[in-house]
PDB file of C-alpha atoms in Angstrom:
ATOM      1  CA  MET S   1     -25.036 -90.178  52.390  1.00  0.00           C
ATOM      2  CA  ARG S   2     -22.240 -91.267  51.475  1.00  0.00           C
ATOM      3  CA  ALA S   3     -20.747 -95.037  51.781  1.00  0.00           C
ATOM      4  CA  VAL S   4     -17.705 -97.738  50.110  1.00  0.00           C
ATOM      5  CA  ARG S   5     -19.093-100.302  49.313  1.00  0.00           C
ATOM      6  CA  ILE S   6     -18.772-103.551  47.578  1.00  0.00           C
ATOM      7  CA  ASP S   7     -20.279-104.936  44.527  1.00  0.00           C
ATOM      8  CA  GLY S   8     -18.336-107.640  43.912  1.00  0.00           C
ATOM      9  CA  PRO S   9     -15.081-108.533  43.037  1.00  0.00           C
ATOM     10  CA  GLU S  10     -12.488-105.819  43.419  1.00  0.00           C
ATOM     11  CA  ARG S  11     -16.070-103.612  43.064  1.00  0.00           C
ATOM     12  CA  VAL S  12     -15.386-101.153  45.554  1.00  0.00           C
ATOM     13  CA  ALA S  13     -16.650 -97.456  45.290  1.00  0.00           C
ATOM     14  CA  LEU S  14     -17.743 -94.275  46.835  1.00  0.00           C
ATOM     15  CA  VAL S  15     -21.700 -93.963  47.022  1.00  0.00           C
ATOM     16  CA  GLU S  16     -24.739 -91.418  47.157  1.00  0.00           C
ATOM     17  CA  MET S  17     -27.264 -94.693  49.686  1.00  0.00           C
ATOM     18  CA  PRO S  18     -29.800 -93.596  51.190  1.00  0.00           C
ATOM     19  CA  ARG S  19     -29.950 -93.295  55.489  1.00  0.00           C
ATOM     20  CA  PRO S  20     -30.557 -96.916  57.067  1.00  0.00           C
ATOM     21  CA  ALA S  21     -33.399 -96.812  58.517  1.00  0.00           C
ATOM     22  CA  PRO S  22     -33.052 -97.973  62.138  1.00  0.00           C
ATOM     23  CA  GLY S  23     -35.940-101.954  63.129  1.00  0.00           C
ATOM     24  CA  PRO S  24     -37.055-102.813  66.146  1.00  0.00           C
ATOM     25  CA  GLY S  25     -34.301-101.658  69.442  1.00  0.00           C
ATOM     26  CA  GLU S  26     -32.087-100.936  66.755  1.00  0.00           C
ATOM     27  CA  VAL S  27     -31.059 -96.944  67.107  1.00  0.00           C
ATOM     28  CA  LEU S  28     -29.155 -94.753  64.351  1.00  0.00           C
ATOM     29  CA  VAL S  29     -25.475 -93.794  64.994  1.00  0.00           C
ATOM     30  CA  ARG S  30     -23.537 -91.165  62.932  1.00  0.00           C
ATOM     31  CA  VAL S  31     -20.542 -92.807  61.627  1.00  0.00           C
ATOM     32  CA  ARG S  32     -17.074 -90.255  63.314  1.00  0.00           C
ATOM     33  CA  SER S  33     -14.431 -92.982  62.276  1.00  0.00           C
ATOM     34  CA  SER S  34     -13.866 -96.338  61.230  1.00  0.00           C
ATOM     35  CA  ALA S  35     -10.276 -98.316  60.975  1.00  0.00           C
ATOM     36  CA  LEU S  36      -9.636-100.644  58.351  1.00  0.00           C
ATOM     37  CA  CYS S  37      -8.720-104.077  58.467  1.00  0.00           C
ATOM     38  CA  ALA S  38      -7.456-107.195  56.701  1.00  0.00           C
ATOM     39  CA  VAL S  39     -10.928-108.164  57.058  1.00  0.00           C
ATOM     40  CA  ASP S  40     -12.506-105.564  55.653  1.00  0.00           C
ATOM     41  CA  ARG S  41     -10.018-106.576  52.865  1.00  0.00           C
ATOM     42  CA  ARG S  42     -10.780-109.324  51.866  1.00  0.00           C
ATOM     43  CA  LEU S  43     -14.556-108.919  51.477  1.00  0.00           C
ATOM     44  CA  ALA S  44     -13.042-106.038  48.798  1.00  0.00           C
ATOM     45  CA  ARG S  45     -11.122-108.775  46.861  1.00  0.00           C
ATOM     46  CA  TYR S  46     -13.156-111.569  46.864  1.00  0.00           C
ATOM     47  CA  GLY S  47     -17.341-109.542  47.319  1.00  0.00           C
ATOM     48  CA  ALA S  48     -18.260-112.318  49.350  1.00  0.00           C
ATOM     49  CA  GLY S  49     -21.826-110.991  50.801  1.00  0.00           C
ATOM     50  CA  SER S  50     -22.338-107.712  48.539  1.00  0.00           C
ATOM     51  CA  PRO S  51     -23.189-104.910  47.506  1.00  0.00           C
ATOM     52  CA  ARG S  52     -22.167-104.466  50.807  1.00  0.00           C
ATOM     53  CA  VAL S  53     -20.353-102.209  53.376  1.00  0.00           C
ATOM     54  CA  PRO S  54     -17.938-102.840  55.204  1.00  0.00           C
ATOM     55  CA  GLY S  55     -16.408-101.845  58.651  1.00  0.00           C
ATOM     56  CA  HIS S  56     -16.522-103.244  61.374  1.00  0.00           C
ATOM     57  CA  GLU S  57     -14.626-100.949  63.697  1.00  0.00           C
ATOM     58  CA  ILE S  58     -16.728 -98.301  64.431  1.00  0.00           C
ATOM     59  CA  SER S  59     -16.961 -94.521  65.936  1.00  0.00           C
ATOM     60  CA  GLY S  60     -19.970 -92.688  66.926  1.00  0.00           C
ATOM     61  CA  THR S  61     -21.989 -90.268  67.690  1.00  0.00           C
ATOM     62  CA  LEU S  62     -26.210 -90.908  69.271  1.00  0.00           C
ATOM     63  CA  GLU S  63     -29.272 -88.199  67.820  1.00  0.00           C
ATOM     64  CA  ASP S  64     -28.692 -86.824  71.411  1.00  0.00           C
ATOM     65  CA  GLY S  65     -24.649 -86.104  71.157  1.00  0.00           C
ATOM     66  CA  THR S  66     -23.447 -89.343  73.351  1.00  0.00           C
ATOM     67  CA  GLU S  67     -19.825 -90.901  71.350  1.00  0.00           C
ATOM     68  CA  VAL S  68     -19.680 -94.665  71.521  1.00  0.00           C
ATOM     69  CA  GLY S  69     -18.504 -97.971  69.913  1.00  0.00           C
ATOM     70  CA  VAL S  70     -20.425-100.194  67.981  1.00  0.00           C
ATOM     71  CA  HIS S  71     -19.737-104.172  69.416  1.00  0.00           C
ATOM     72  CA  PRO S  72     -19.962-105.573  65.624  1.00  0.00           C
ATOM     73  CA  ASN S  73     -20.673-108.947  66.862  1.00  0.00           C
ATOM     74  CA  VAL S  74     -24.423-109.329  66.678  1.00  0.00           C
ATOM     75  CA  GLY S  75     -26.429-112.376  68.168  1.00  0.00           C
ATOM     76  CA  CYS S  76     -29.798-114.301  67.194  1.00  0.00           C
ATOM     77  CA  GLY S  77     -30.803-112.666  71.081  1.00  0.00           C
ATOM     78  CA  ARG S  78     -32.371-116.744  71.658  1.00  0.00           C
ATOM     79  CA  CYS S  79     -30.042-119.530  71.462  1.00  0.00           C
ATOM     80  CA  GLU S  80     -27.703-121.388  74.054  1.00  0.00           C
ATOM     81  CA  TRP S  81     -24.838-118.818  73.614  1.00  0.00           C
ATOM     82  CA  CYS S  82     -26.446-115.509  72.844  1.00  0.00           C
ATOM     83  CA  LEU S  83     -28.828-116.255  76.659  1.00  0.00           C
ATOM     84  CA  ALA S  84     -24.754-117.119  78.048  1.00  0.00           C
ATOM     85  CA  GLY S  85     -24.140-113.588  76.870  1.00  0.00           C
ATOM     86  CA  PHE S  86     -21.550-114.819  74.534  1.00  0.00           C
ATOM     87  CA  VAL S  87     -22.936-113.480  70.725  1.00  0.00           C
ATOM     88  CA  ASN S  88     -19.620-113.795  69.562  1.00  0.00           C
ATOM     89  CA  ARG S  89     -20.140-118.408  69.442  1.00  0.00           C
ATOM     90  CA  CYS S  90     -24.520-116.609  67.754  1.00  0.00           C
ATOM     91  CA  PRO S  91     -24.390-120.138  65.332  1.00  0.00           C
ATOM     92  CA  ASP S  92     -26.659-117.532  63.619  1.00  0.00           C
ATOM     93  CA  HIS S  93     -24.695-114.031  63.930  1.00  0.00           C
ATOM     94  CA  GLN S  94     -25.300-110.938  62.564  1.00  0.00           C
ATOM     95  CA  ASP S  95     -21.598-108.803  61.830  1.00  0.00           C
ATOM     96  CA  VAL S  96     -21.727-105.559  60.779  1.00  0.00           C
ATOM     97  CA  GLY S  97     -19.802-104.930  57.695  1.00  0.00           C
ATOM     98  CA  ARG S  98     -19.800-108.341  57.144  1.00  0.00           C
ATOM     99  CA  ASP S  99     -23.270-110.170  57.382  1.00  0.00           C
ATOM    100  CA  ARG S 100     -25.121-106.289  57.697  1.00  0.00           C
ATOM    101  CA  ASP S 101     -23.410-103.547  56.353  1.00  0.00           C
ATOM    102  CA  GLY S 102     -20.973-101.321  58.612  1.00  0.00           C
ATOM    103  CA  GLY S 103     -19.343 -98.358  59.719  1.00  0.00           C
ATOM    104  CA  LEU S 104     -17.544 -96.638  56.160  1.00  0.00           C
ATOM    105  CA  ALA S 105     -20.160 -94.895  55.865  1.00  0.00           C
ATOM    106  CA  GLU S 106     -22.012 -92.236  57.115  1.00  0.00           C
ATOM    107  CA  TRP S 107     -24.690 -93.208  59.456  1.00  0.00           C
ATOM    108  CA  ILE S 108     -25.301 -96.970  60.927  1.00  0.00           C
ATOM    109  CA  ALA S 109     -27.961 -98.867  62.251  1.00  0.00           C
ATOM    110  CA  VAL S 110     -27.565-101.107  64.896  1.00  0.00           C
ATOM    111  CA  PRO S 111     -28.935-103.000  68.116  1.00  0.00           C
ATOM    112  CA  ALA S 112     -28.765-100.511  70.613  1.00  0.00           C
ATOM    113  CA  GLU S 113     -27.186-103.612  73.382  1.00  0.00           C
ATOM    114  CA  HIS S 114     -24.528-102.641  70.771  1.00  0.00           C
ATOM    115  CA  VAL S 115     -23.124 -99.619  71.591  1.00  0.00           C
ATOM    116  CA  VAL S 116     -21.006 -98.844  74.024  1.00  0.00           C
ATOM    117  CA  PRO S 117     -20.685 -95.350  75.529  1.00  0.00           C
ATOM    118  CA  LEU S 118     -16.433 -94.075  74.784  1.00  0.00           C
ATOM    119  CA  ASP S 119     -16.951 -91.692  77.950  1.00  0.00           C
ATOM    120  CA  GLY S 120     -14.186 -89.177  76.631  1.00  0.00           C
ATOM    121  CA  PHE S 121     -11.782 -91.766  75.487  1.00  0.00           C
ATOM    122  CA  ASP S 122     -10.899 -90.024  71.816  1.00  0.00           C
ATOM    123  CA  PRO S 123     -14.084 -90.698  68.729  1.00  0.00           C
ATOM    124  CA  LEU S 124     -11.139 -90.835  66.445  1.00  0.00           C
ATOM    125  CA  LEU S 125      -9.279 -93.580  67.911  1.00  0.00           C
ATOM    126  CA  ALA S 126     -12.134 -95.886  69.617  1.00  0.00           C
ATOM    127  CA  PRO S 127     -12.561 -98.281  66.011  1.00  0.00           C
ATOM    128  CA  LEU S 128      -9.050 -99.063  67.399  1.00  0.00           C
ATOM    129  CA  VAL S 129     -11.039-100.441  70.874  1.00  0.00           C
ATOM    130  CA  GLU S 130     -12.749-103.033  69.182  1.00  0.00           C
ATOM    131  CA  PRO S 131      -9.551-105.998  68.072  1.00  0.00           C
ATOM    132  CA  LEU S 132      -8.118-104.324  71.319  1.00  0.00           C
ATOM    133  CA  SER S 133     -11.978-106.387  72.116  1.00  0.00           C
ATOM    134  CA  THR S 134     -11.533-109.734  70.294  1.00  0.00           C
ATOM    135  CA  ILE S 135      -7.295-109.747  72.129  1.00  0.00           C
ATOM    136  CA  LEU S 136      -9.926-109.905  76.135  1.00  0.00           C
ATOM    137  CA  HIS S 137     -11.587-112.934  74.792  1.00  0.00           C
ATOM    138  CA  ALA S 138      -8.504-114.375  73.585  1.00  0.00           C
ATOM    139  CA  ARG S 139      -6.769-113.281  76.631  1.00  0.00           C
ATOM    140  CA  SER S 140      -9.912-115.177  78.883  1.00  0.00           C
ATOM    141  CA  LEU S 141      -8.729-118.427  76.798  1.00  0.00           C
ATOM    142  CA  LEU S 142      -4.921-118.297  77.256  1.00  0.00           C
ATOM    143  CA  ASP S 143      -5.499-117.742  80.929  1.00  0.00           C
ATOM    144  CA  VAL S 144      -2.137-115.326  81.404  1.00  0.00           C
ATOM    145  CA  ARG S 145      -0.988-115.412  85.027  1.00  0.00           C
ATOM    146  CA  GLU S 146       2.122-112.913  85.955  1.00  0.00           C
ATOM    147  CA  GLY S 147       5.621-115.044  85.764  1.00  0.00           C
ATOM    148  CA  GLN S 148       4.546-117.120  82.508  1.00  0.00           C
ATOM    149  CA  ARG S 149       5.799-116.356  79.770  1.00  0.00           C
ATOM    150  CA  VAL S 150       4.890-115.299  76.459  1.00  0.00           C
ATOM    151  CA  ALA S 151       5.434-116.438  72.618  1.00  0.00           C
ATOM    152  CA  VAL S 152       3.876-113.629  69.830  1.00  0.00           C
ATOM    153  CA  VAL S 153       3.396-114.679  66.972  1.00  0.00           C
ATOM    154  CA  GLY S 154       3.059-111.601  64.134  1.00  0.00           C
ATOM    155  CA  ALA S 155       3.757-108.213  64.675  1.00  0.00           C
ATOM    156  CA  GLY S 156       1.252-106.832  62.994  1.00  0.00           C
ATOM    157  CA  PRO S 157      -1.567-104.866  65.273  1.00  0.00           C
ATOM    158  CA  LEU S 158      -3.581-107.973  66.666  1.00  0.00           C
ATOM    159  CA  GLY S 159      -0.231-109.065  67.721  1.00  0.00           C
ATOM    160  CA  ILE S 160       1.712-105.180  68.883  1.00  0.00           C
ATOM    161  CA  LEU S 161      -2.402-105.720  71.308  1.00  0.00           C
ATOM    162  CA  GLY S 162      -1.801-108.939  72.173  1.00  0.00           C
ATOM    163  CA  THR S 163       1.553-107.783  73.195  1.00  0.00           C
ATOM    164  CA  TRP S 164       1.051-105.613  75.713  1.00  0.00           C
ATOM    165  CA  THR S 165      -2.312-106.950  76.963  1.00  0.00           C
ATOM    166  CA  PHE S 166       0.155-110.307  78.273  1.00  0.00           C
ATOM    167  CA  ARG S 167       2.674-107.418  79.405  1.00  0.00           C
ATOM    168  CA  ARG S 168      -0.183-105.094  81.252  1.00  0.00           C
ATOM    169  CA  ASP S 169      -0.956-109.075  83.178  1.00  0.00           C
ATOM    170  CA  GLY S 170       2.959-109.507  83.877  1.00  0.00           C
ATOM    171  CA  ALA S 171       4.026-112.079  81.816  1.00  0.00           C
ATOM    172  CA  ARG S 172       6.770-111.750  79.977  1.00  0.00           C
ATOM    173  CA  VAL S 173       6.001-111.499  76.077  1.00  0.00           C
ATOM    174  CA  ALA S 174       8.567-112.032  73.208  1.00  0.00           C
ATOM    175  CA  VAL S 175       6.515-111.752  69.385  1.00  0.00           C
ATOM    176  CA  VAL S 176       8.006-113.563  67.113  1.00  0.00           C
ATOM    177  CA  GLN S 177       7.961-112.166  63.679  1.00  0.00           C
ATOM    178  CA  ARG S 178       9.376-112.352  59.725  1.00  0.00           C
ATOM    179  CA  SER S 179       9.316-108.640  59.291  1.00  0.00           C
ATOM    180  CA  GLU S 180      13.038-106.906  60.118  1.00  0.00           C
ATOM    181  CA  ALA S 181      11.393-103.685  60.346  1.00  0.00           C
ATOM    182  CA  ARG S 182       8.252-104.741  62.193  1.00  0.00           C
ATOM    183  CA  ARG S 183      10.319-106.771  64.685  1.00  0.00           C
ATOM    184  CA  ARG S 184      12.538-103.150  66.163  1.00  0.00           C
ATOM    185  CA  LEU S 185       8.668-102.244  65.734  1.00  0.00           C
ATOM    186  CA  ALA S 186       7.894-104.377  68.514  1.00  0.00           C
ATOM    187  CA  LEU S 187      10.720-104.448  71.343  1.00  0.00           C
ATOM    188  CA  ASP S 188       9.781 -99.778  69.931  1.00  0.00           C
ATOM    189  CA  LEU S 189       6.296-101.103  71.658  1.00  0.00           C
ATOM    190  CA  GLY S 190       6.755-102.785  74.466  1.00  0.00           C
ATOM    191  CA  ALA S 191       7.723-105.820  73.744  1.00  0.00           C
ATOM    192  CA  ASP S 192      10.385-107.981  75.962  1.00  0.00           C
ATOM    193  CA  ALA S 193      12.089-109.891  73.104  1.00  0.00           C
ATOM    194  CA  ALA S 194      11.875-109.950  68.912  1.00  0.00           C
ATOM    195  CA  LEU S 195      12.745-113.066  67.522  1.00  0.00           C
ATOM    196  CA  ALA S 196      12.923-114.206  64.431  1.00  0.00           C
ATOM    197  CA  PRO S 197      10.752-117.889  62.958  1.00  0.00           C
ATOM    198  CA  GLY S 198      14.586-119.616  63.549  1.00  0.00           C
ATOM    199  CA  GLU S 199      15.759-117.403  66.738  1.00  0.00           C
ATOM    200  CA  ASP S 200      15.379-119.692  70.094  1.00  0.00           C
ATOM    201  CA  VAL S 201      12.104-118.038  71.716  1.00  0.00           C
ATOM    202  CA  ALA S 202      13.110-121.125  75.041  1.00  0.00           C
ATOM    203  CA  GLY S 203      15.843-119.207  75.526  1.00  0.00           C
ATOM    204  CA  ALA S 204      15.349-115.238  74.995  1.00  0.00           C
ATOM    205  CA  LEU S 205      11.794-116.113  78.240  1.00  0.00           C
ATOM    206  CA  GLY S 206      14.020-118.283  80.220  1.00  0.00           C
ATOM    207  CA  GLY S 207      11.901-121.052  80.054  1.00  0.00           C
ATOM    208  CA  PRO S 208       9.172-122.243  76.232  1.00  0.00           C
ATOM    209  CA  PRO S 209       6.561-120.143  76.189  1.00  0.00           C
ATOM    210  CA  HIS S 210       3.537-120.972  78.836  1.00  0.00           C
ATOM    211  CA  ALA S 211       1.061-119.558  76.448  1.00  0.00           C
ATOM    212  CA  ILE S 212       1.450-118.886  71.848  1.00  0.00           C
ATOM    213  CA  LEU S 213      -0.781-115.861  70.464  1.00  0.00           C
ATOM    214  CA  VAL S 214      -0.801-116.644  66.411  1.00  0.00           C
ATOM    215  CA  THR S 215      -2.403-114.151  65.368  1.00  0.00           C
ATOM    216  CA  ALA S 216      -0.093-114.117  61.585  1.00  0.00           C
ATOM    217  CA  PRO S 217      -2.353-115.990  59.367  1.00  0.00           C
ATOM    218  CA  GLY S 218      -0.980-119.412  56.696  1.00  0.00           C
ATOM    219  CA  VAL S 219      -0.384-122.964  58.565  1.00  0.00           C
ATOM    220  CA  GLU S 220       3.717-122.805  59.057  1.00  0.00           C
ATOM    221  CA  PRO S 221       2.590-120.005  62.435  1.00  0.00           C
ATOM    222  CA  LEU S 222       0.435-122.112  63.308  1.00  0.00           C
ATOM    223  CA  ALA S 223       2.760-126.204  63.767  1.00  0.00           C
ATOM    224  CA  TRP S 224       5.115-123.466  64.826  1.00  0.00           C
ATOM    225  CA  ALA S 225       3.767-122.406  67.248  1.00  0.00           C
ATOM    226  CA  LEU S 226       2.991-126.364  68.273  1.00  0.00           C
ATOM    227  CA  GLU S 227       7.197-127.251  68.582  1.00  0.00           C
ATOM    228  CA  HIS S 228       8.130-124.271  70.776  1.00  0.00           C
ATOM    229  CA  VAL S 229       5.025-124.219  73.162  1.00  0.00           C
ATOM    230  CA  ALA S 230       5.992-125.464  76.943  1.00  0.00           C
ATOM    231  CA  GLU S 231       4.155-128.654  77.917  1.00  0.00           C
ATOM    232  CA  GLY S 232       0.796-128.308  78.682  1.00  0.00           C
ATOM    233  CA  GLY S 233       0.775-125.113  77.239  1.00  0.00           C
ATOM    234  CA  ALA S 234      -1.566-123.247  74.853  1.00  0.00           C
ATOM    235  CA  VAL S 235      -1.880-122.277  71.872  1.00  0.00           C
ATOM    236  CA  HIS S 236      -4.485-119.472  70.181  1.00  0.00           C
ATOM    237  CA  ALA S 237      -5.077-119.181  67.059  1.00  0.00           C
ATOM    238  CA  PHE S 238      -6.165-116.100  65.879  1.00  0.00           C
ATOM    239  CA  ALA S 239      -6.245-115.609  62.567  1.00  0.00           C
ATOM    240  CA  GLY S 240      -7.380-118.563  59.703  1.00  0.00           C
ATOM    241  CA  THR S 241      -5.496-120.717  57.124  1.00  0.00           C
ATOM    242  CA  ARG S 242      -6.411-121.497  53.474  1.00  0.00           C
ATOM    243  CA  GLY S 243      -7.366-125.769  53.318  1.00  0.00           C
ATOM    244  CA  GLY S 244      -7.118-127.874  55.649  1.00  0.00           C
ATOM    245  CA  MET S 245      -3.874-128.672  58.896  1.00  0.00           C
ATOM    246  CA  PRO S 246      -2.730-131.523  60.088  1.00  0.00           C
ATOM    247  CA  VAL S 247      -2.548-131.388  63.581  1.00  0.00           C
ATOM    248  CA  ASP S 248      -0.534-134.338  65.426  1.00  0.00           C
ATOM    249  CA  ALA S 249      -3.176-135.434  67.772  1.00  0.00           C
ATOM    250  CA  ASN S 250       0.070-137.224  69.679  1.00  0.00           C
ATOM    251  CA  LEU S 251       1.922-133.889  69.829  1.00  0.00           C
ATOM    252  CA  VAL S 252      -1.069-132.318  72.121  1.00  0.00           C
ATOM    253  CA  HIS S 253      -2.085-135.867  73.801  1.00  0.00           C
ATOM    254  CA  TYR S 254       1.320-136.931  75.421  1.00  0.00           C
ATOM    255  CA  ARG S 255       1.735-133.052  75.726  1.00  0.00           C
ATOM    256  CA  HIS S 256      -1.320-132.339  77.195  1.00  0.00           C
ATOM    257  CA  LEU S 257      -1.108-129.109  74.757  1.00  0.00           C
ATOM    258  CA  ARG S 258      -4.636-126.950  74.133  1.00  0.00           C
ATOM    259  CA  LEU S 259      -5.477-126.673  70.743  1.00  0.00           C
ATOM    260  CA  ILE S 260      -7.721-122.713  71.044  1.00  0.00           C
ATOM    261  CA  GLY S 261      -9.570-120.242  68.121  1.00  0.00           C
ATOM    262  CA  SER S 262     -11.796-117.815  68.917  1.00  0.00           C
ATOM    263  CA  THR S 263     -13.234-114.858  66.844  1.00  0.00           C
ATOM    264  CA  GLY S 264     -15.071-111.504  67.905  1.00  0.00           C
ATOM    265  CA  CYS S 265     -15.221-110.724  71.507  1.00  0.00           C
ATOM    266  CA  THR S 266     -18.227-110.222  74.300  1.00  0.00           C
ATOM    267  CA  VAL S 267     -20.462-107.295  75.083  1.00  0.00           C
ATOM    268  CA  GLY S 268     -19.592-107.072  78.552  1.00  0.00           C
ATOM    269  CA  GLU S 269     -14.952-107.488  76.834  1.00  0.00           C
ATOM    270  CA  PHE S 270     -15.791-104.193  74.795  1.00  0.00           C
ATOM    271  CA  ARG S 271     -17.017-102.364  77.175  1.00  0.00           C
ATOM    272  CA  HIS S 272     -14.153-103.848  79.555  1.00  0.00           C
ATOM    273  CA  ALA S 273     -11.202-103.133  76.196  1.00  0.00           C
ATOM    274  CA  VAL S 274     -13.127 -98.993  76.813  1.00  0.00           C
ATOM    275  CA  GLU S 275     -12.201 -98.891  79.525  1.00  0.00           C
ATOM    276  CA  LEU S 276      -8.438 -99.557  79.797  1.00  0.00           C
ATOM    277  CA  ALA S 277      -8.057 -97.811  76.216  1.00  0.00           C
ATOM    278  CA  ARG S 278     -10.158 -95.103  78.080  1.00  0.00           C
ATOM    279  CA  ALA S 279      -7.776 -95.281  81.462  1.00  0.00           C
ATOM    280  CA  GLY S 280      -4.107 -95.844  79.655  1.00  0.00           C
ATOM    281  CA  GLU S 281      -3.957 -98.567  81.153  1.00  0.00           C
ATOM    282  CA  ILE S 282      -3.802-100.169  77.224  1.00  0.00           C
ATOM    283  CA  PRO S 283      -2.415 -97.741  74.869  1.00  0.00           C
ATOM    284  CA  VAL S 284      -4.092 -97.753  71.784  1.00  0.00           C
ATOM    285  CA  ALA S 285      -3.780 -94.054  70.992  1.00  0.00           C
ATOM    286  CA  ASP S 286      -0.009 -95.013  70.761  1.00  0.00           C
ATOM    287  CA  LEU S 287      -0.279 -98.209  67.786  1.00  0.00           C
ATOM    288  CA  PRO S 288       0.946 -96.548  65.198  1.00  0.00           C
ATOM    289  CA  HIS S 289      -1.940 -95.343  62.865  1.00  0.00           C
ATOM    290  CA  VAL S 290      -2.186 -93.106  59.244  1.00  0.00           C
ATOM    291  CA  VAL S 291      -5.428 -90.724  59.133  1.00  0.00           C
ATOM    292  CA  VAL S 292      -7.306 -91.212  55.848  1.00  0.00           C
ATOM    293  CA  PRO S 293     -10.798 -89.510  54.992  1.00  0.00           C
ATOM    294  CA  LEU S 294     -13.859 -91.580  53.109  1.00  0.00           C
ATOM    295  CA  GLU S 295     -12.942 -90.926  49.789  1.00  0.00           C
ATOM    296  CA  ARG S 296      -9.258 -93.010  49.875  1.00  0.00           C
ATOM    297  CA  VAL S 297     -10.938 -95.817  51.553  1.00  0.00           C
ATOM    298  CA  PRO S 298     -11.643 -97.976  47.909  1.00  0.00           C
ATOM    299  CA  GLU S 299      -7.767 -97.639  46.584  1.00  0.00           C
ATOM    300  CA  LEU S 300      -6.656 -98.765  49.936  1.00  0.00           C
ATOM    301  CA  LEU S 301      -8.400-101.210  49.874  1.00  0.00           C
ATOM    302  CA  LEU S 302      -7.920-102.214  46.924  1.00  0.00           C
ATOM    303  CA  HIS S 303      -4.166-100.963  46.611  1.00  0.00           C
ATOM    304  CA  PRO S 304      -3.072-101.058  50.235  1.00  0.00           C
ATOM    305  CA  GLU S 305       0.258 -98.863  50.796  1.00  0.00           C
ATOM    306  CA  PRO S 306       2.710-100.988  52.792  1.00  0.00           C
ATOM    307  CA  ASP S 307       4.342 -99.761  55.647  1.00  0.00           C
ATOM    308  CA  PRO S 308       6.086-101.353  58.433  1.00  0.00           C
ATOM    309  CA  ALA S 309       6.280 -98.219  60.964  1.00  0.00           C
ATOM    310  CA  VAL S 310       2.013 -98.806  60.164  1.00  0.00           C
ATOM    311  CA  LEU S 311      -0.410-100.793  61.685  1.00  0.00           C
ATOM    312  CA  LYS S 312      -3.487 -98.963  60.906  1.00  0.00           C
ATOM    313  CA  VAL S 313      -5.238 -96.495  59.015  1.00  0.00           C
ATOM    314  CA  VAL S 314      -7.931 -94.844  60.548  1.00  0.00           C
ATOM    315  CA  VAL S 315     -10.699 -93.024  58.135  1.00  0.00           C
ATOM    316  CA  ARG S 316     -12.349 -90.056  60.010  1.00  0.00           C
ATOM    317  CA  ILE S 317     -15.844 -89.757  58.197  1.00  0.00           C
ATOM    318  CA  ASP S 318     -17.845 -87.476  60.174  1.00  0.00           C
ATOM    319  CA  VAL S 319     -15.392 -83.892  60.992  1.00  0.00           C
TER     320      VAL S 319
END
């Protein structure tokens, strides 16, 4: 089969590999499409875990013709988190595309319980369901309710999916983003307001945000969120930072703040994301994207083509 393989730092190529053989409890999925993520680009840049086939945003077809999405957070199945259904918190997890070979290939073997029928949703765009499912997990921790004020830091794909999710909950949402082009895009895609970091988010929302989802990486966005969230509010760190970050414990203590983090999602949340996408309640197909062939992936992982009007690259594999 054809696959994109990372063999070390900045060593990425389209190669021929044997088709994977499913292990006990696994199924073989013929990959229809995958979407690229910043995680894939970091793996390509640094070569972590290589040799590895990246790709964790995946749709495909089972042997019987069932079109499925792939939930990529594979737990051990034995620990307290897995037994409670939170496979994304398993300390021994094996994430697809990072710890085990992923979906930038023509075939992939995954545990049967991690494939979810698409039930008619477009398989080409079904990889966009995976980032939505991680947003649903973050939303469950933030507990956003109707009528609340929410800020989303970053107008990338996760920021826009978060905006749509919180607006569906009945919240008023302001997107905070440095790029003017991305601020315009956020407004076009439904944000109630879009501001630069130095602008008055409380003024735009009619009060300080009850919850802030930080999808932009780095120390500054998270520090901004802790300073601007409402008394008793919650900040979700949905992106990593390089190195450590000092946190003012007094700020958290005396203002009754909650600082939350998460990655991935449960199988149930992935299934719910498929349902929302299929029903059009979260219009993932409207996320600005381009479709490319598998042959272009090595180049795009190592040398992305930034375009503020494009949020996702979808890779068509099974044509």
